[in-house]
């Protein structure tokens, strides 16, 4: 027997546990409707919250950038891959976030990985919420720092950790601003207070807040009025901005340190020019069209109400429908696709065991009819396949 027989064993185990993952193939671009197997279905699972991924302005900006700079940056930024376009985007991001400087990474995942590993190491402590995104968790582990986790949004537990860890050289608290699988918002005011009181560094991941929350779309930290109290602001250009890439913003020395120490910045090719151009167009729209955020909020509340949940205090576009068992979530998801709604099952290890779910995510460009129809199907599916 080949030493590779473990591949089949592992795959069979995933299948028998209902945890096997496979991809659906889209034959259209991103939008409120997408084409699968020759059929248009309502897409209720995209992070393209503002519908920017299909906007003409972004497409044209990508084309223009490709015409001027070509398709690839050709090298890492520190070698010959640093284009004026990258610097313009970073200036725009810094100005958007109201911070001194910003740095772009090829993905949000890499922004978290490179930044956390540049800020803490063996002598240090990194503290995170239990439901933080996988890229943060991986970064905390890889950094070599001591890693402590507090139960979701449990501020007493966070303070206990801070009180008992004064021996460390540096302490970094890191949290999602909007939790990616639950759609709730971190208690940033309380976290800021604890960080200040106990002299810890604070990093906030606005992957799902950027473009979505706050009067100007700067995220949950703007919505909660704590922007200037956060040391390390991280966000992505891959979700509401409809492009690709991650960024960190903050004071100039922070950005200088990242340029010198973040391995996911140093040892990778600069962002491709078309993506960079499109991201600038996205920032412009996020600035100029606040009504998109308003429509997204209304759509999010419509779905919450239609599913029988109360209005959320801060209505994010992420609405989890927790089913429980992985098998039930998979069956419900298959039923929904058959009925015309794309909504894949989210299972462990993405979410804790026993909390498999459908993660509804709403777009500003969904019509009310699309959302109402999909909610009706979800409710019908829940009565058939059971909820917790
Ligand atoms: C999606 C996500 C990321 C990673 O961003 P990409 O740009 O997709 O790599 C990081 N943090 C959170 C909270 C996310 O949801």
PDB file of C-alpha atoms in Angstrom, residues 88-210:
ATOM      1  CA  UNK A  88      -1.599  56.197  -4.033  1.00  0.00           C
ATOM      2  CA  UNK A  89      -3.842  53.441  -2.710  1.00  0.00           C
ATOM      3  CA  UNK A  90      -2.059  53.514   0.641  1.00  0.00           C
ATOM      4  CA  UNK A  91      -2.428  57.280   0.848  1.00  0.00           C
ATOM      5  CA  UNK A  92      -6.120  56.961   0.047  1.00  0.00           C
ATOM      6  CA  UNK A  93      -6.544  54.279   2.698  1.00  0.00           C
ATOM      7  CA  UNK A  94      -4.730  56.345   5.320  1.00  0.00           C
ATOM      8  CA  UNK A  95      -6.879  59.342   4.498  1.00  0.00           C
ATOM      9  CA  UNK A  96     -10.057  57.206   4.506  1.00  0.00           C
ATOM     10  CA  UNK A  97      -9.173  55.814   7.940  1.00  0.00           C
ATOM     11  CA  UNK A  98      -7.940  59.162   9.222  1.00  0.00           C
ATOM     12  CA  UNK A  99      -4.576  57.691  10.182  1.00  0.00           C
ATOM     13  CA  UNK A 100      -0.996  58.724   9.469  1.00  0.00           C
ATOM     14  CA  UNK A 101      -0.148  55.846   7.166  1.00  0.00           C
ATOM     15  CA  UNK A 102      -1.341  52.547   5.735  1.00  0.00           C
ATOM     16  CA  UNK A 103       0.175  49.439   4.187  1.00  0.00           C
ATOM     17  CA  UNK A 104      -1.423  47.085   1.693  1.00  0.00           C
ATOM     18  CA  UNK A 105      -0.969  43.300   1.768  1.00  0.00           C
ATOM     19  CA  UNK A 106      -1.990  40.835  -0.966  1.00  0.00           C
ATOM     20  CA  UNK A 107      -4.858  39.477   1.188  1.00  0.00           C
ATOM     21  CA  UNK A 108      -6.514  40.184   4.518  1.00  0.00           C
ATOM     22  CA  UNK A 109      -5.291  36.826   5.745  1.00  0.00           C
ATOM     23  CA  UNK A 110      -1.723  37.883   5.043  1.00  0.00           C
ATOM     24  CA  UNK A 111      -2.256  41.282   6.669  1.00  0.00           C
ATOM     25  CA  UNK A 112      -3.210  39.568   9.933  1.00  0.00           C
ATOM     26  CA  UNK A 113      -0.470  36.975   9.699  1.00  0.00           C
ATOM     27  CA  UNK A 114       2.313  39.435   8.915  1.00  0.00           C
ATOM     28  CA  UNK A 115       1.210  42.130  11.336  1.00  0.00           C
ATOM     29  CA  UNK A 116       0.665  40.015  14.432  1.00  0.00           C
ATOM     30  CA  UNK A 117       3.917  38.131  13.864  1.00  0.00           C
ATOM     31  CA  UNK A 118       5.764  41.440  13.461  1.00  0.00           C
ATOM     32  CA  UNK A 119       4.339  42.853  16.699  1.00  0.00           C
ATOM     33  CA  UNK A 120       4.734  39.985  19.147  1.00  0.00           C
ATOM     34  CA  UNK A 121       7.178  37.153  19.691  1.00  0.00           C
ATOM     35  CA  UNK A 122       8.384  34.735  22.336  1.00  0.00           C
ATOM     36  CA  UNK A 123       8.644  37.216  25.221  1.00  0.00           C
ATOM     37  CA  UNK A 124       5.149  38.580  24.587  1.00  0.00           C
ATOM     38  CA  UNK A 125       1.495  37.755  25.168  1.00  0.00           C
ATOM     39  CA  UNK A 126      -1.279  37.883  22.582  1.00  0.00           C
ATOM     40  CA  UNK A 127      -4.897  37.769  23.757  1.00  0.00           C
ATOM     41  CA  UNK A 128      -7.901  37.126  21.516  1.00  0.00           C
ATOM     42  CA  UNK A 129     -11.650  36.488  21.483  1.00  0.00           C
ATOM     43  CA  UNK A 130     -12.544  32.824  21.089  1.00  0.00           C
ATOM     44  CA  UNK A 131     -14.500  33.555  17.898  1.00  0.00           C
ATOM     45  CA  UNK A 132     -11.768  35.535  16.145  1.00  0.00           C
ATOM     46  CA  UNK A 133     -11.194  34.773  12.460  1.00  0.00           C
ATOM     47  CA  UNK A 134      -8.945  31.826  11.542  1.00  0.00           C
ATOM     48  CA  UNK A 135      -6.306  34.172  10.090  1.00  0.00           C
ATOM     49  CA  UNK A 136      -5.927  35.859  13.493  1.00  0.00           C
ATOM     50  CA  UNK A 137      -5.769  32.541  15.318  1.00  0.00           C
ATOM     51  CA  UNK A 138      -3.148  31.209  12.902  1.00  0.00           C
ATOM     52  CA  UNK A 139      -1.136  34.412  13.312  1.00  0.00           C
ATOM     53  CA  UNK A 140      -1.286  34.212  17.119  1.00  0.00           C
ATOM     54  CA  UNK A 141      -0.029  30.624  17.010  1.00  0.00           C
ATOM     55  CA  UNK A 142       2.678  31.311  14.450  1.00  0.00           C
ATOM     56  CA  UNK A 143       3.996  34.391  16.277  1.00  0.00           C
ATOM     57  CA  UNK A 144       5.569  32.266  18.996  1.00  0.00           C
ATOM     58  CA  UNK A 145       4.063  34.544  21.672  1.00  0.00           C
ATOM     59  CA  UNK A 146       2.080  33.072  24.544  1.00  0.00           C
ATOM     60  CA  UNK A 147      -1.527  32.958  23.287  1.00  0.00           C
ATOM     61  CA  UNK A 148      -4.548  33.293  25.586  1.00  0.00           C
ATOM     62  CA  UNK A 149      -8.173  33.194  24.510  1.00  0.00           C
ATOM     63  CA  UNK A 150     -11.186  34.655  26.333  1.00  0.00           C
ATOM     64  CA  UNK A 151     -14.782  33.443  25.915  1.00  0.00           C
ATOM     65  CA  UNK A 152     -16.684  35.407  23.268  1.00  0.00           C
ATOM     66  CA  UNK A 153     -16.983  39.078  24.280  1.00  0.00           C
ATOM     67  CA  UNK A 154     -16.333  38.208  27.957  1.00  0.00           C
ATOM     68  CA  UNK A 155     -14.758  41.401  29.296  1.00  0.00           C
ATOM     69  CA  UNK A 156     -14.293  40.065  32.824  1.00  0.00           C
ATOM     70  CA  UNK A 157     -12.271  37.182  31.441  1.00  0.00           C
ATOM     71  CA  UNK A 158     -10.201  39.591  29.348  1.00  0.00           C
ATOM     72  CA  UNK A 159      -9.474  41.724  32.398  1.00  0.00           C
ATOM     73  CA  UNK A 160      -8.531  38.643  34.436  1.00  0.00           C
ATOM     74  CA  UNK A 161      -5.982  37.699  31.789  1.00  0.00           C
ATOM     75  CA  UNK A 162      -4.608  41.257  31.772  1.00  0.00           C
ATOM     76  CA  UNK A 163      -4.351  41.352  35.576  1.00  0.00           C
ATOM     77  CA  UNK A 164      -2.406  38.095  35.662  1.00  0.00           C
ATOM     78  CA  UNK A 165       0.064  38.724  32.869  1.00  0.00           C
ATOM     79  CA  UNK A 166       2.137  41.728  33.908  1.00  0.00           C
ATOM     80  CA  UNK A 167       5.371  39.765  33.535  1.00  0.00           C
ATOM     81  CA  UNK A 168       5.242  39.806  29.727  1.00  0.00           C
ATOM     82  CA  UNK A 169       7.339  42.285  27.754  1.00  0.00           C
ATOM     83  CA  UNK A 170       4.419  43.351  25.522  1.00  0.00           C
ATOM     84  CA  UNK A 171       0.750  42.489  25.481  1.00  0.00           C
ATOM     85  CA  UNK A 172      -1.406  42.623  22.354  1.00  0.00           C
ATOM     86  CA  UNK A 173      -5.198  42.334  22.391  1.00  0.00           C
ATOM     87  CA  UNK A 174      -6.664  41.411  19.004  1.00  0.00           C
ATOM     88  CA  UNK A 175     -10.325  41.141  18.053  1.00  0.00           C
ATOM     89  CA  UNK A 176     -12.637  40.967  15.077  1.00  0.00           C
ATOM     90  CA  UNK A 177     -14.714  44.181  14.960  1.00  0.00           C
ATOM     91  CA  UNK A 178     -17.653  42.299  13.429  1.00  0.00           C
ATOM     92  CA  UNK A 179     -17.506  38.559  14.072  1.00  0.00           C
ATOM     93  CA  UNK A 180     -17.487  36.864  10.722  1.00  0.00           C
ATOM     94  CA  UNK A 181     -19.729  33.880  11.465  1.00  0.00           C
ATOM     95  CA  UNK A 182     -22.080  35.511  13.998  1.00  0.00           C
ATOM     96  CA  UNK A 183     -22.447  39.049  12.707  1.00  0.00           C
ATOM     97  CA  UNK A 184     -22.284  40.584  16.175  1.00  0.00           C
ATOM     98  CA  UNK A 185     -20.041  43.493  17.057  1.00  0.00           C
ATOM     99  CA  UNK A 186     -17.156  43.398  19.550  1.00  0.00           C
ATOM    100  CA  UNK A 187     -17.584  45.567  22.676  1.00  0.00           C
ATOM    101  CA  UNK A 188     -14.875  47.893  21.396  1.00  0.00           C
ATOM    102  CA  UNK A 189     -15.490  50.663  23.955  1.00  0.00           C
ATOM    103  CA  UNK A 190     -14.895  48.253  26.832  1.00  0.00           C
ATOM    104  CA  UNK A 191     -11.912  46.643  25.103  1.00  0.00           C
ATOM    105  CA  UNK A 192     -10.345  50.070  24.495  1.00  0.00           C
ATOM    106  CA  UNK A 193     -10.796  50.940  28.176  1.00  0.00           C
ATOM    107  CA  UNK A 194      -9.148  47.716  29.292  1.00  0.00           C
ATOM    108  CA  UNK A 195      -6.285  48.166  26.837  1.00  0.00           C
ATOM    109  CA  UNK A 196      -5.618  51.677  28.114  1.00  0.00           C
ATOM    110  CA  UNK A 197      -5.986  50.746  31.791  1.00  0.00           C
ATOM    111  CA  UNK A 198      -3.621  47.778  31.526  1.00  0.00           C
ATOM    112  CA  UNK A 199      -1.243  49.299  28.959  1.00  0.00           C
ATOM    113  CA  UNK A 200      -1.817  46.731  26.210  1.00  0.00           C
ATOM    114  CA  UNK A 201      -1.624  47.254  22.438  1.00  0.00           C
ATOM    115  CA  UNK A 202      -4.971  46.957  20.647  1.00  0.00           C
ATOM    116  CA  UNK A 203      -5.502  45.579  17.144  1.00  0.00           C
ATOM    117  CA  UNK A 204      -8.948  45.477  15.512  1.00  0.00           C
ATOM    118  CA  UNK A 205      -9.884  43.545  12.349  1.00  0.00           C
ATOM    119  CA  UNK A 206     -12.550  45.463  10.404  1.00  0.00           C
ATOM    120  CA  UNK A 207     -12.888  42.899   7.593  1.00  0.00           C
ATOM    121  CA  UNK A 208     -16.695  43.027   7.860  1.00  0.00           C
ATOM    122  CA  UNK A 209     -17.004  46.566   9.191  1.00  0.00           C
ATOM    123  CA  UNK A 210     -15.104  48.390   6.442  1.00  0.00           C
TER     124      UNK A 210
END
